[in-house]
Amino acid sequence: DAGITQSPRHKVTETGTPVTLRCHQTENHRYMYWYRQDPGHGLRLIHYSYGVKDTDKGEVSDGYSVSRSKTEDFLLTLESATSSQTSVYFCAISGAGGLNEKLFFGSGTQLSVL
Amino acid sequence: GENVEQHPSTLSVQEGDSAVIKCTYSDSASNYFPWYKQELGKGPQLIIDIRSNVGEKKDQRIAVTLNKTAKHFSLHITETQPEDSAVYFCAASNRVGAGRRALTFGSGTRLQVQP
C-alpha cells in the first residue's frame, strides 16, 4: 500500500473514551488525508494536511481532531468516541501536486464504538 | 459542496460481458476524475483517472469517458473476468479550503462477475 501503515488495524472501544488512530508514511509525500467509509456513503473526508502543522477540515470533521508534527505521521483523534463514529477509517497520501496526483490509501482501521 | 452520485449500487454480469458504471457531479470547477477499485479488506486502489481536458482514456480493458457539459463520467470494463469483482468508486475534485481541493467520492458500485 505505497508505504502507508495504519495502526491499529482493529479497535473496539466504549462510548466516551478517547481514541487515536495513527497513519505513518515512508513516501515523504506532502499531503495526507483521513477518510471514513460507511455503507451507502462511500468515502468521506474528515481532515487533511498540506504540510507539517498545516491541517484543515473536510466535510465530516465534527468530533474529530488531527495533528501532524512530522511529515511521516498524521494522527486522527476522537476526543470522546460515539457509536456514530463506528466506521472504517482510511488514511491516504498524495505528492506535491496534491489533488492532481494519485491518492494512495492505507489498509484501513476498523473502529467499533460500543 | 460537491455532490457525486454513482449508479448502479450493485451490478452483476457474466464473465466476458461488459460493465458500465456511471457518475454525475455538481461542481462545474471539478477538473480531475479518478476511479478506484476496492477489494475485500483492502484500501481503494486507483485504476484509471481522467482530467477535464480529455474526453476519453483507455488502459487495456478499462476506459473512462467524461462529458463536462452534462457533468457525468463513466467507467467501462470490457471482457470482464472474475478478478474484476470488487467495489468501484468514482470521485471528483472539490474545493475544500482556500485554493485547495480534495476528492469527493461516490457511494460505490459492487461489481460481481459470474464465471
PDB file of C-alpha atoms in Angstrom:
ATOM      1  CA  ASP A   1       0.000   0.000   0.000  1.00  0.00           C
ATOM      2  CA  ALA A   2       2.569   2.553  -1.199  1.00  0.00           C
ATOM      3  CA  GLY A   3       4.448   2.765   2.120  1.00  0.00           C
ATOM      4  CA  ILE A   4       1.447   3.647   4.278  1.00  0.00           C
ATOM      5  CA  THR A   5       0.900   1.977   7.622  1.00  0.00           C
ATOM      6  CA  GLN A   6      -2.217   2.466   9.689  1.00  0.00           C
ATOM      7  CA  SER A   7      -2.409   1.442  13.320  1.00  0.00           C
ATOM      8  CA  PRO A   8      -4.195  -0.173  14.908  1.00  0.00           C
ATOM      9  CA  ARG A   9      -5.891  -2.280  12.225  1.00  0.00           C
ATOM     10  CA  HIS A  10      -8.810  -3.048  14.508  1.00  0.00           C
ATOM     11  CA  LYS A  11     -10.056  -1.398  17.682  1.00  0.00           C
ATOM     12  CA  VAL A  12     -13.059  -1.829  19.920  1.00  0.00           C
ATOM     13  CA  THR A  13     -13.742   0.901  22.435  1.00  0.00           C
ATOM     14  CA  GLU A  14     -16.505   2.230  24.635  1.00  0.00           C
ATOM     15  CA  THR A  15     -18.589   5.347  24.187  1.00  0.00           C
ATOM     16  CA  GLY A  16     -16.961   8.385  25.759  1.00  0.00           C
ATOM     17  CA  THR A  17     -13.382   7.161  25.610  1.00  0.00           C
ATOM     18  CA  PRO A  18     -10.657   8.940  23.624  1.00  0.00           C
ATOM     19  CA  VAL A  19      -9.205   7.142  20.609  1.00  0.00           C
ATOM     20  CA  THR A  20      -6.189   7.963  18.451  1.00  0.00           C
ATOM     21  CA  LEU A  21      -5.521   6.408  15.074  1.00  0.00           C
ATOM     22  CA  ARG A  22      -2.117   6.682  13.503  1.00  0.00           C
ATOM     23  CA  CYS A  23      -1.021   6.927   9.888  1.00  0.00           C
ATOM     24  CA  HIS A  24       2.641   6.579   9.021  1.00  0.00           C
ATOM     25  CA  GLN A  25       4.082   7.051   5.531  1.00  0.00           C
ATOM     26  CA  THR A  26       7.535   6.390   4.138  1.00  0.00           C
ATOM     27  CA  GLU A  27       6.992   8.201   0.813  1.00  0.00           C
ATOM     28  CA  ASN A  28       7.793  11.738   2.048  1.00  0.00           C
ATOM     29  CA  HIS A  29       4.521  12.943   0.495  1.00  0.00           C
ATOM     30  CA  ARG A  30       3.283  16.398   1.415  1.00  0.00           C
ATOM     31  CA  TYR A  31      -0.456  15.741   1.565  1.00  0.00           C
ATOM     32  CA  MET A  32      -2.157  13.361   3.974  1.00  0.00           C
ATOM     33  CA  TYR A  33      -5.864  12.696   4.429  1.00  0.00           C
ATOM     34  CA  TRP A  34      -8.242  10.890   6.739  1.00  0.00           C
ATOM     35  CA  TYR A  35     -11.422   9.427   5.248  1.00  0.00           C
ATOM     36  CA  ARG A  36     -14.166   7.347   6.812  1.00  0.00           C
ATOM     37  CA  GLN A  37     -16.047   4.677   4.899  1.00  0.00           C
ATOM     38  CA  ASP A  38     -19.626   3.765   5.709  1.00  0.00           C
ATOM     39  CA  PRO A  39     -22.135   1.677   3.729  1.00  0.00           C
ATOM     40  CA  GLY A  40     -24.054   3.826   1.267  1.00  0.00           C
ATOM     41  CA  HIS A  41     -21.779   6.828   1.763  1.00  0.00           C
ATOM     42  CA  GLY A  42     -18.589   5.901   0.012  1.00  0.00           C
ATOM     43  CA  LEU A  43     -15.545   7.633   1.441  1.00  0.00           C
ATOM     44  CA  ARG A  44     -15.981  10.959   3.202  1.00  0.00           C
ATOM     45  CA  LEU A  45     -13.148  13.341   4.022  1.00  0.00           C
ATOM     46  CA  ILE A  46     -12.644  14.075   7.727  1.00  0.00           C
ATOM     47  CA  HIS A  47      -9.481  16.187   7.796  1.00  0.00           C
ATOM     48  CA  TYR A  48      -6.454  16.680   5.617  1.00  0.00           C
ATOM     49  CA  SER A  49      -2.947  18.065   5.958  1.00  0.00           C
ATOM     50  CA  TYR A  50      -0.970  20.030   3.393  1.00  0.00           C
ATOM     51  CA  GLY A  51       2.266  20.111   5.409  1.00  0.00           C
ATOM     52  CA  VAL A  52       3.734  19.786   8.876  1.00  0.00           C
ATOM     53  CA  LYS A  53       1.420  21.529  11.341  1.00  0.00           C
ATOM     54  CA  ASP A  54      -0.856  22.575   8.462  1.00  0.00           C
ATOM     55  CA  THR A  55      -4.261  20.935   8.613  1.00  0.00           C
ATOM     56  CA  ASP A  56      -7.805  21.741   7.560  1.00  0.00           C
ATOM     57  CA  LYS A  57     -11.309  20.354   7.911  1.00  0.00           C
ATOM     58  CA  GLY A  58     -13.122  18.122   5.474  1.00  0.00           C
ATOM     59  CA  GLU A  59     -16.841  17.520   5.093  1.00  0.00           C
ATOM     60  CA  VAL A  60     -17.363  15.414   8.263  1.00  0.00           C
ATOM     61  CA  SER A  61     -14.902  16.892  10.760  1.00  0.00           C
ATOM     62  CA  ASP A  62     -17.192  17.287  13.792  1.00  0.00           C
ATOM     63  CA  GLY A  63     -15.964  15.174  16.720  1.00  0.00           C
ATOM     64  CA  TYR A  64     -12.509  14.658  15.211  1.00  0.00           C
ATOM     65  CA  SER A  65      -9.180  16.428  15.537  1.00  0.00           C
ATOM     66  CA  VAL A  66      -5.853  15.815  13.806  1.00  0.00           C
ATOM     67  CA  SER A  67      -2.206  16.595  14.277  1.00  0.00           C
ATOM     68  CA  ARG A  68       0.845  16.439  12.069  1.00  0.00           C
ATOM     69  CA  SER A  69       4.109  17.140  13.851  1.00  0.00           C
ATOM     70  CA  LYS A  70       6.258  15.256  11.329  1.00  0.00           C
ATOM     71  CA  THR A  71       5.984  14.721   7.582  1.00  0.00           C
ATOM     72  CA  GLU A  72       5.561  10.989   8.028  1.00  0.00           C
ATOM     73  CA  ASP A  73       2.880  10.895  10.733  1.00  0.00           C
ATOM     74  CA  PHE A  74      -0.747  12.037  10.702  1.00  0.00           C
ATOM     75  CA  LEU A  75      -2.849  11.337  13.783  1.00  0.00           C
ATOM     76  CA  LEU A  76      -6.639  11.267  13.984  1.00  0.00           C
ATOM     77  CA  THR A  77      -8.179  11.690  17.444  1.00  0.00           C
ATOM     78  CA  LEU A  78     -11.708  11.086  18.590  1.00  0.00           C
ATOM     79  CA  GLU A  79     -11.819  13.067  21.840  1.00  0.00           C
ATOM     80  CA  SER A  80     -14.917  11.261  23.126  1.00  0.00           C
ATOM     81  CA  ALA A  81     -15.965   8.398  20.893  1.00  0.00           C
ATOM     82  CA  THR A  82     -19.632   7.938  19.983  1.00  0.00           C
ATOM     83  CA  SER A  83     -21.417   4.995  18.357  1.00  0.00           C
ATOM     84  CA  SER A  84     -21.884   7.078  15.191  1.00  0.00           C
ATOM     85  CA  GLN A  85     -18.125   7.039  14.783  1.00  0.00           C
ATOM     86  CA  THR A  86     -18.098   3.285  14.282  1.00  0.00           C
ATOM     87  CA  SER A  87     -16.607   3.048  10.814  1.00  0.00           C
ATOM     88  CA  VAL A  88     -13.628   2.030   8.724  1.00  0.00           C
ATOM     89  CA  TYR A  89     -11.032   4.798   8.661  1.00  0.00           C
ATOM     90  CA  PHE A  90      -8.625   5.184   5.782  1.00  0.00           C
ATOM     91  CA  CYS A  91      -5.524   7.295   5.595  1.00  0.00           C
ATOM     92  CA  ALA A  92      -4.357   8.476   2.185  1.00  0.00           C
ATOM     93  CA  ILE A  93      -1.381  10.381   0.825  1.00  0.00           C
ATOM     94  CA  SER A  94      -0.538  12.332  -2.303  1.00  0.00           C
ATOM     95  CA  GLY A  95       2.515  14.195  -3.544  1.00  0.00           C
ATOM     96  CA  ALA A  96       3.406  17.819  -4.093  1.00  0.00           C
ATOM     97  CA  GLY A  97       0.709  18.205  -6.708  1.00  0.00           C
ATOM     98  CA  GLY A  98      -1.865  17.479  -4.024  1.00  0.00           C
ATOM     99  CA  LEU A  99      -5.138  16.519  -5.543  1.00  0.00           C
ATOM    100  CA  ASN A 100      -3.831  16.294  -9.065  1.00  0.00           C
ATOM    101  CA  GLU A 101      -1.657  13.355  -8.235  1.00  0.00           C
ATOM    102  CA  LYS A 102      -2.598   9.838  -7.397  1.00  0.00           C
ATOM    103  CA  LEU A 103      -4.134   9.275  -3.996  1.00  0.00           C
ATOM    104  CA  PHE A 104      -2.676   6.220  -2.254  1.00  0.00           C
ATOM    105  CA  PHE A 105      -4.664   4.599   0.523  1.00  0.00           C
ATOM    106  CA  GLY A 106      -3.631   2.600   3.553  1.00  0.00           C
ATOM    107  CA  SER A 107      -5.286  -0.684   4.517  1.00  0.00           C
ATOM    108  CA  GLY A 108      -7.738   0.915   6.915  1.00  0.00           C
ATOM    109  CA  THR A 109      -8.632   0.767  10.607  1.00  0.00           C
ATOM    110  CA  GLN A 110     -11.881  -0.881  11.657  1.00  0.00           C
ATOM    111  CA  LEU A 111     -13.184   1.029  14.681  1.00  0.00           C
ATOM    112  CA  SER A 112     -16.139  -0.179  16.723  1.00  0.00           C
ATOM    113  CA  VAL A 113     -17.576   2.083  19.430  1.00  0.00           C
ATOM    114  CA  LEU A 114     -19.873   0.171  21.790  1.00  0.00           C
TER     115      LEU A 114
ATOM    116  CA  GLY B   1     -20.074  21.339  -1.621  1.00  0.00           C
ATOM    117  CA  GLU B   2     -19.557  18.774  -4.303  1.00  0.00           C
ATOM    118  CA  ASN B   3     -22.109  16.024  -4.742  1.00  0.00           C
ATOM    119  CA  VAL B   4     -21.106  12.887  -6.619  1.00  0.00           C
ATOM    120  CA  GLU B   5     -23.806  10.358  -7.444  1.00  0.00           C
ATOM    121  CA  GLN B   6     -22.918   6.871  -8.599  1.00  0.00           C
ATOM    122  CA  HIS B   7     -25.092   4.204 -10.249  1.00  0.00           C
ATOM    123  CA  PRO B   8     -25.809   1.373 -10.029  1.00  0.00           C
ATOM    124  CA  SER B   9     -25.072   0.378  -6.448  1.00  0.00           C
ATOM    125  CA  THR B  10     -24.743  -3.285  -7.463  1.00  0.00           C
ATOM    126  CA  LEU B  11     -24.004  -4.820 -10.832  1.00  0.00           C
ATOM    127  CA  SER B  12     -23.849  -8.471 -11.786  1.00  0.00           C
ATOM    128  CA  VAL B  13     -22.510  -9.549 -15.184  1.00  0.00           C
ATOM    129  CA  GLN B  14     -21.443 -12.764 -16.846  1.00  0.00           C
ATOM    130  CA  GLU B  15     -17.764 -13.343 -17.437  1.00  0.00           C
ATOM    131  CA  GLY B  16     -16.794 -11.858 -20.785  1.00  0.00           C
ATOM    132  CA  ASP B  17     -19.551  -9.265 -20.794  1.00  0.00           C
ATOM    133  CA  SER B  18     -19.011  -5.529 -20.407  1.00  0.00           C
ATOM    134  CA  ALA B  19     -19.770  -3.491 -17.296  1.00  0.00           C
ATOM    135  CA  VAL B  20     -20.573   0.208 -17.163  1.00  0.00           C
ATOM    136  CA  ILE B  21     -20.703   2.372 -14.041  1.00  0.00           C
ATOM    137  CA  LYS B  22     -21.896   5.962 -14.222  1.00  0.00           C
ATOM    138  CA  CYS B  23     -21.305   9.025 -12.058  1.00  0.00           C
ATOM    139  CA  THR B  24     -22.557  12.582 -12.071  1.00  0.00           C
ATOM    140  CA  TYR B  25     -21.043  15.558 -10.286  1.00  0.00           C
ATOM    141  CA  SER B  26     -22.246  19.023  -9.370  1.00  0.00           C
ATOM    142  CA  ASP B  27     -19.170  21.273  -9.143  1.00  0.00           C
ATOM    143  CA  SER B  28     -18.511  22.719 -12.590  1.00  0.00           C
ATOM    144  CA  ALA B  29     -14.959  23.590 -11.463  1.00  0.00           C
ATOM    145  CA  SER B  30     -14.084  19.906 -10.917  1.00  0.00           C
ATOM    146  CA  ASN B  31     -11.157  19.007 -13.143  1.00  0.00           C
ATOM    147  CA  TYR B  32      -9.967  15.588 -12.008  1.00  0.00           C
ATOM    148  CA  PHE B  33     -11.969  12.341 -12.052  1.00  0.00           C
ATOM    149  CA  PRO B  34     -10.337   9.147 -10.771  1.00  0.00           C
ATOM    150  CA  TRP B  35     -11.770   5.675 -10.368  1.00  0.00           C
ATOM    151  CA  TYR B  36     -10.812   3.360  -7.529  1.00  0.00           C
ATOM    152  CA  LYS B  37     -11.188  -0.378  -7.052  1.00  0.00           C
ATOM    153  CA  GLN B  38     -11.526  -1.785  -3.565  1.00  0.00           C
ATOM    154  CA  GLU B  39     -11.115  -5.461  -2.816  1.00  0.00           C
ATOM    155  CA  LEU B  40     -12.358  -7.002   0.395  1.00  0.00           C
ATOM    156  CA  GLY B  41     -10.331  -5.950   3.429  1.00  0.00           C
ATOM    157  CA  LYS B  42      -8.103  -3.573   1.476  1.00  0.00           C
ATOM    158  CA  GLY B  43      -7.860   0.120   0.801  1.00  0.00           C
ATOM    159  CA  PRO B  44      -9.061   1.574  -2.525  1.00  0.00           C
ATOM    160  CA  GLN B  45      -6.582   1.478  -5.391  1.00  0.00           C
ATOM    161  CA  LEU B  46      -6.525   3.867  -8.328  1.00  0.00           C
ATOM    162  CA  ILE B  47      -7.270   2.058 -11.588  1.00  0.00           C
ATOM    163  CA  ILE B  48      -7.702   4.935 -14.029  1.00  0.00           C
ATOM    164  CA  ASP B  49      -8.197   8.684 -13.983  1.00  0.00           C
ATOM    165  CA  ILE B  50      -9.137  11.421 -16.413  1.00  0.00           C
ATOM    166  CA  ARG B  51      -8.654  15.171 -16.410  1.00  0.00           C
ATOM    167  CA  SER B  52     -11.123  17.720 -17.688  1.00  0.00           C
ATOM    168  CA  ASN B  53      -9.182  18.479 -20.863  1.00  0.00           C
ATOM    169  CA  VAL B  54      -9.670  14.914 -22.108  1.00  0.00           C
ATOM    170  CA  GLY B  55     -12.895  13.211 -23.200  1.00  0.00           C
ATOM    171  CA  GLU B  56     -11.808   9.582 -23.059  1.00  0.00           C
ATOM    172  CA  LYS B  57      -8.958   7.491 -21.751  1.00  0.00           C
ATOM    173  CA  LYS B  58      -8.241   3.778 -22.150  1.00  0.00           C
ATOM    174  CA  ASP B  59      -6.000   1.337 -20.381  1.00  0.00           C
ATOM    175  CA  GLN B  60      -6.315  -2.193 -21.733  1.00  0.00           C
ATOM    176  CA  ARG B  61      -9.807  -3.437 -20.765  1.00  0.00           C
ATOM    177  CA  ILE B  62     -10.700  -0.301 -18.826  1.00  0.00           C
ATOM    178  CA  ALA B  63     -11.879   3.019 -20.241  1.00  0.00           C
ATOM    179  CA  VAL B  64     -13.293   6.190 -18.780  1.00  0.00           C
ATOM    180  CA  THR B  65     -15.355   8.793 -20.612  1.00  0.00           C
ATOM    181  CA  LEU B  66     -16.085  12.333 -19.488  1.00  0.00           C
ATOM    182  CA  ASN B  67     -18.864  14.675 -20.597  1.00  0.00           C
ATOM    183  CA  LYS B  68     -18.154  18.040 -18.984  1.00  0.00           C
ATOM    184  CA  THR B  69     -21.240  19.700 -20.401  1.00  0.00           C
ATOM    185  CA  ALA B  70     -23.526  17.115 -18.841  1.00  0.00           C
ATOM    186  CA  LYS B  71     -21.262  16.703 -15.772  1.00  0.00           C
ATOM    187  CA  HIS B  72     -21.061  12.973 -15.957  1.00  0.00           C
ATOM    188  CA  PHE B  73     -18.340  10.390 -16.386  1.00  0.00           C
ATOM    189  CA  SER B  74     -18.396   6.647 -16.795  1.00  0.00           C
ATOM    190  CA  LEU B  75     -16.199   3.611 -16.260  1.00  0.00           C
ATOM    191  CA  HIS B  76     -16.294   0.877 -18.888  1.00  0.00           C
ATOM    192  CA  ILE B  77     -14.815  -2.561 -18.284  1.00  0.00           C
ATOM    193  CA  THR B  78     -14.771  -4.898 -21.278  1.00  0.00           C
ATOM    194  CA  GLU B  79     -14.296  -8.683 -21.326  1.00  0.00           C
ATOM    195  CA  THR B  80     -14.915  -8.889 -17.594  1.00  0.00           C
ATOM    196  CA  GLN B  81     -13.123 -11.532 -15.558  1.00  0.00           C
ATOM    197  CA  PRO B  82     -13.881 -12.931 -12.079  1.00  0.00           C
ATOM    198  CA  GLU B  83     -10.952 -10.941 -10.654  1.00  0.00           C
ATOM    199  CA  ASP B  84     -12.762  -7.741 -11.653  1.00  0.00           C
ATOM    200  CA  SER B  85     -15.258  -8.468  -8.873  1.00  0.00           C
ATOM    201  CA  ALA B  86     -14.847  -5.672  -6.305  1.00  0.00           C
ATOM    202  CA  VAL B  87     -16.343  -2.378  -5.201  1.00  0.00           C
ATOM    203  CA  TYR B  88     -15.650   0.526  -7.547  1.00  0.00           C
ATOM    204  CA  PHE B  89     -15.715   4.181  -6.534  1.00  0.00           C
ATOM    205  CA  CYS B  90     -15.757   7.250  -8.703  1.00  0.00           C
ATOM    206  CA  ALA B  91     -14.523  10.588  -7.384  1.00  0.00           C
ATOM    207  CA  ALA B  92     -14.383  14.217  -8.436  1.00  0.00           C
ATOM    208  CA  SER B  93     -12.219  17.077  -7.257  1.00  0.00           C
ATOM    209  CA  ASN B  94     -13.912  19.509  -4.912  1.00  0.00           C
ATOM    210  CA  ARG B  95     -12.913  22.793  -3.315  1.00  0.00           C
ATOM    211  CA  VAL B  96     -12.317  22.277   0.437  1.00  0.00           C
ATOM    212  CA  GLY B  97     -10.373  25.319   1.565  1.00  0.00           C
ATOM    213  CA  ALA B  98      -8.594  28.449   0.401  1.00  0.00           C
ATOM    214  CA  GLY B  99      -7.326  27.440  -3.030  1.00  0.00           C
ATOM    215  CA  ARG B 100      -7.290  23.773  -2.120  1.00  0.00           C
ATOM    216  CA  ARG B 101      -9.198  20.830  -3.490  1.00  0.00           C
ATOM    217  CA  ALA B 102      -9.790  17.279  -2.368  1.00  0.00           C
ATOM    218  CA  LEU B 103     -11.736  14.328  -3.719  1.00  0.00           C
ATOM    219  CA  THR B 104     -15.423  13.693  -3.132  1.00  0.00           C
ATOM    220  CA  PHE B 105     -16.326  10.050  -3.667  1.00  0.00           C
ATOM    221  CA  GLY B 106     -19.431   8.373  -4.985  1.00  0.00           C
ATOM    222  CA  SER B 107     -21.193   5.785  -2.835  1.00  0.00           C
ATOM    223  CA  GLY B 108     -19.664   2.828  -4.670  1.00  0.00           C
ATOM    224  CA  THR B 109     -20.744   0.021  -7.029  1.00  0.00           C
ATOM    225  CA  ARG B 110     -20.371  -3.602  -6.058  1.00  0.00           C
ATOM    226  CA  LEU B 111     -19.495  -5.476  -9.249  1.00  0.00           C
ATOM    227  CA  GLN B 112     -19.865  -9.220  -9.334  1.00  0.00           C
ATOM    228  CA  VAL B 113     -18.604 -11.148 -12.343  1.00  0.00           C
ATOM    229  CA  GLN B 114     -20.226 -14.562 -12.611  1.00  0.00           C
ATOM    230  CA  PRO B 115     -17.956 -17.295 -14.040  1.00  0.00           C
TER     231      PRO B 115
END
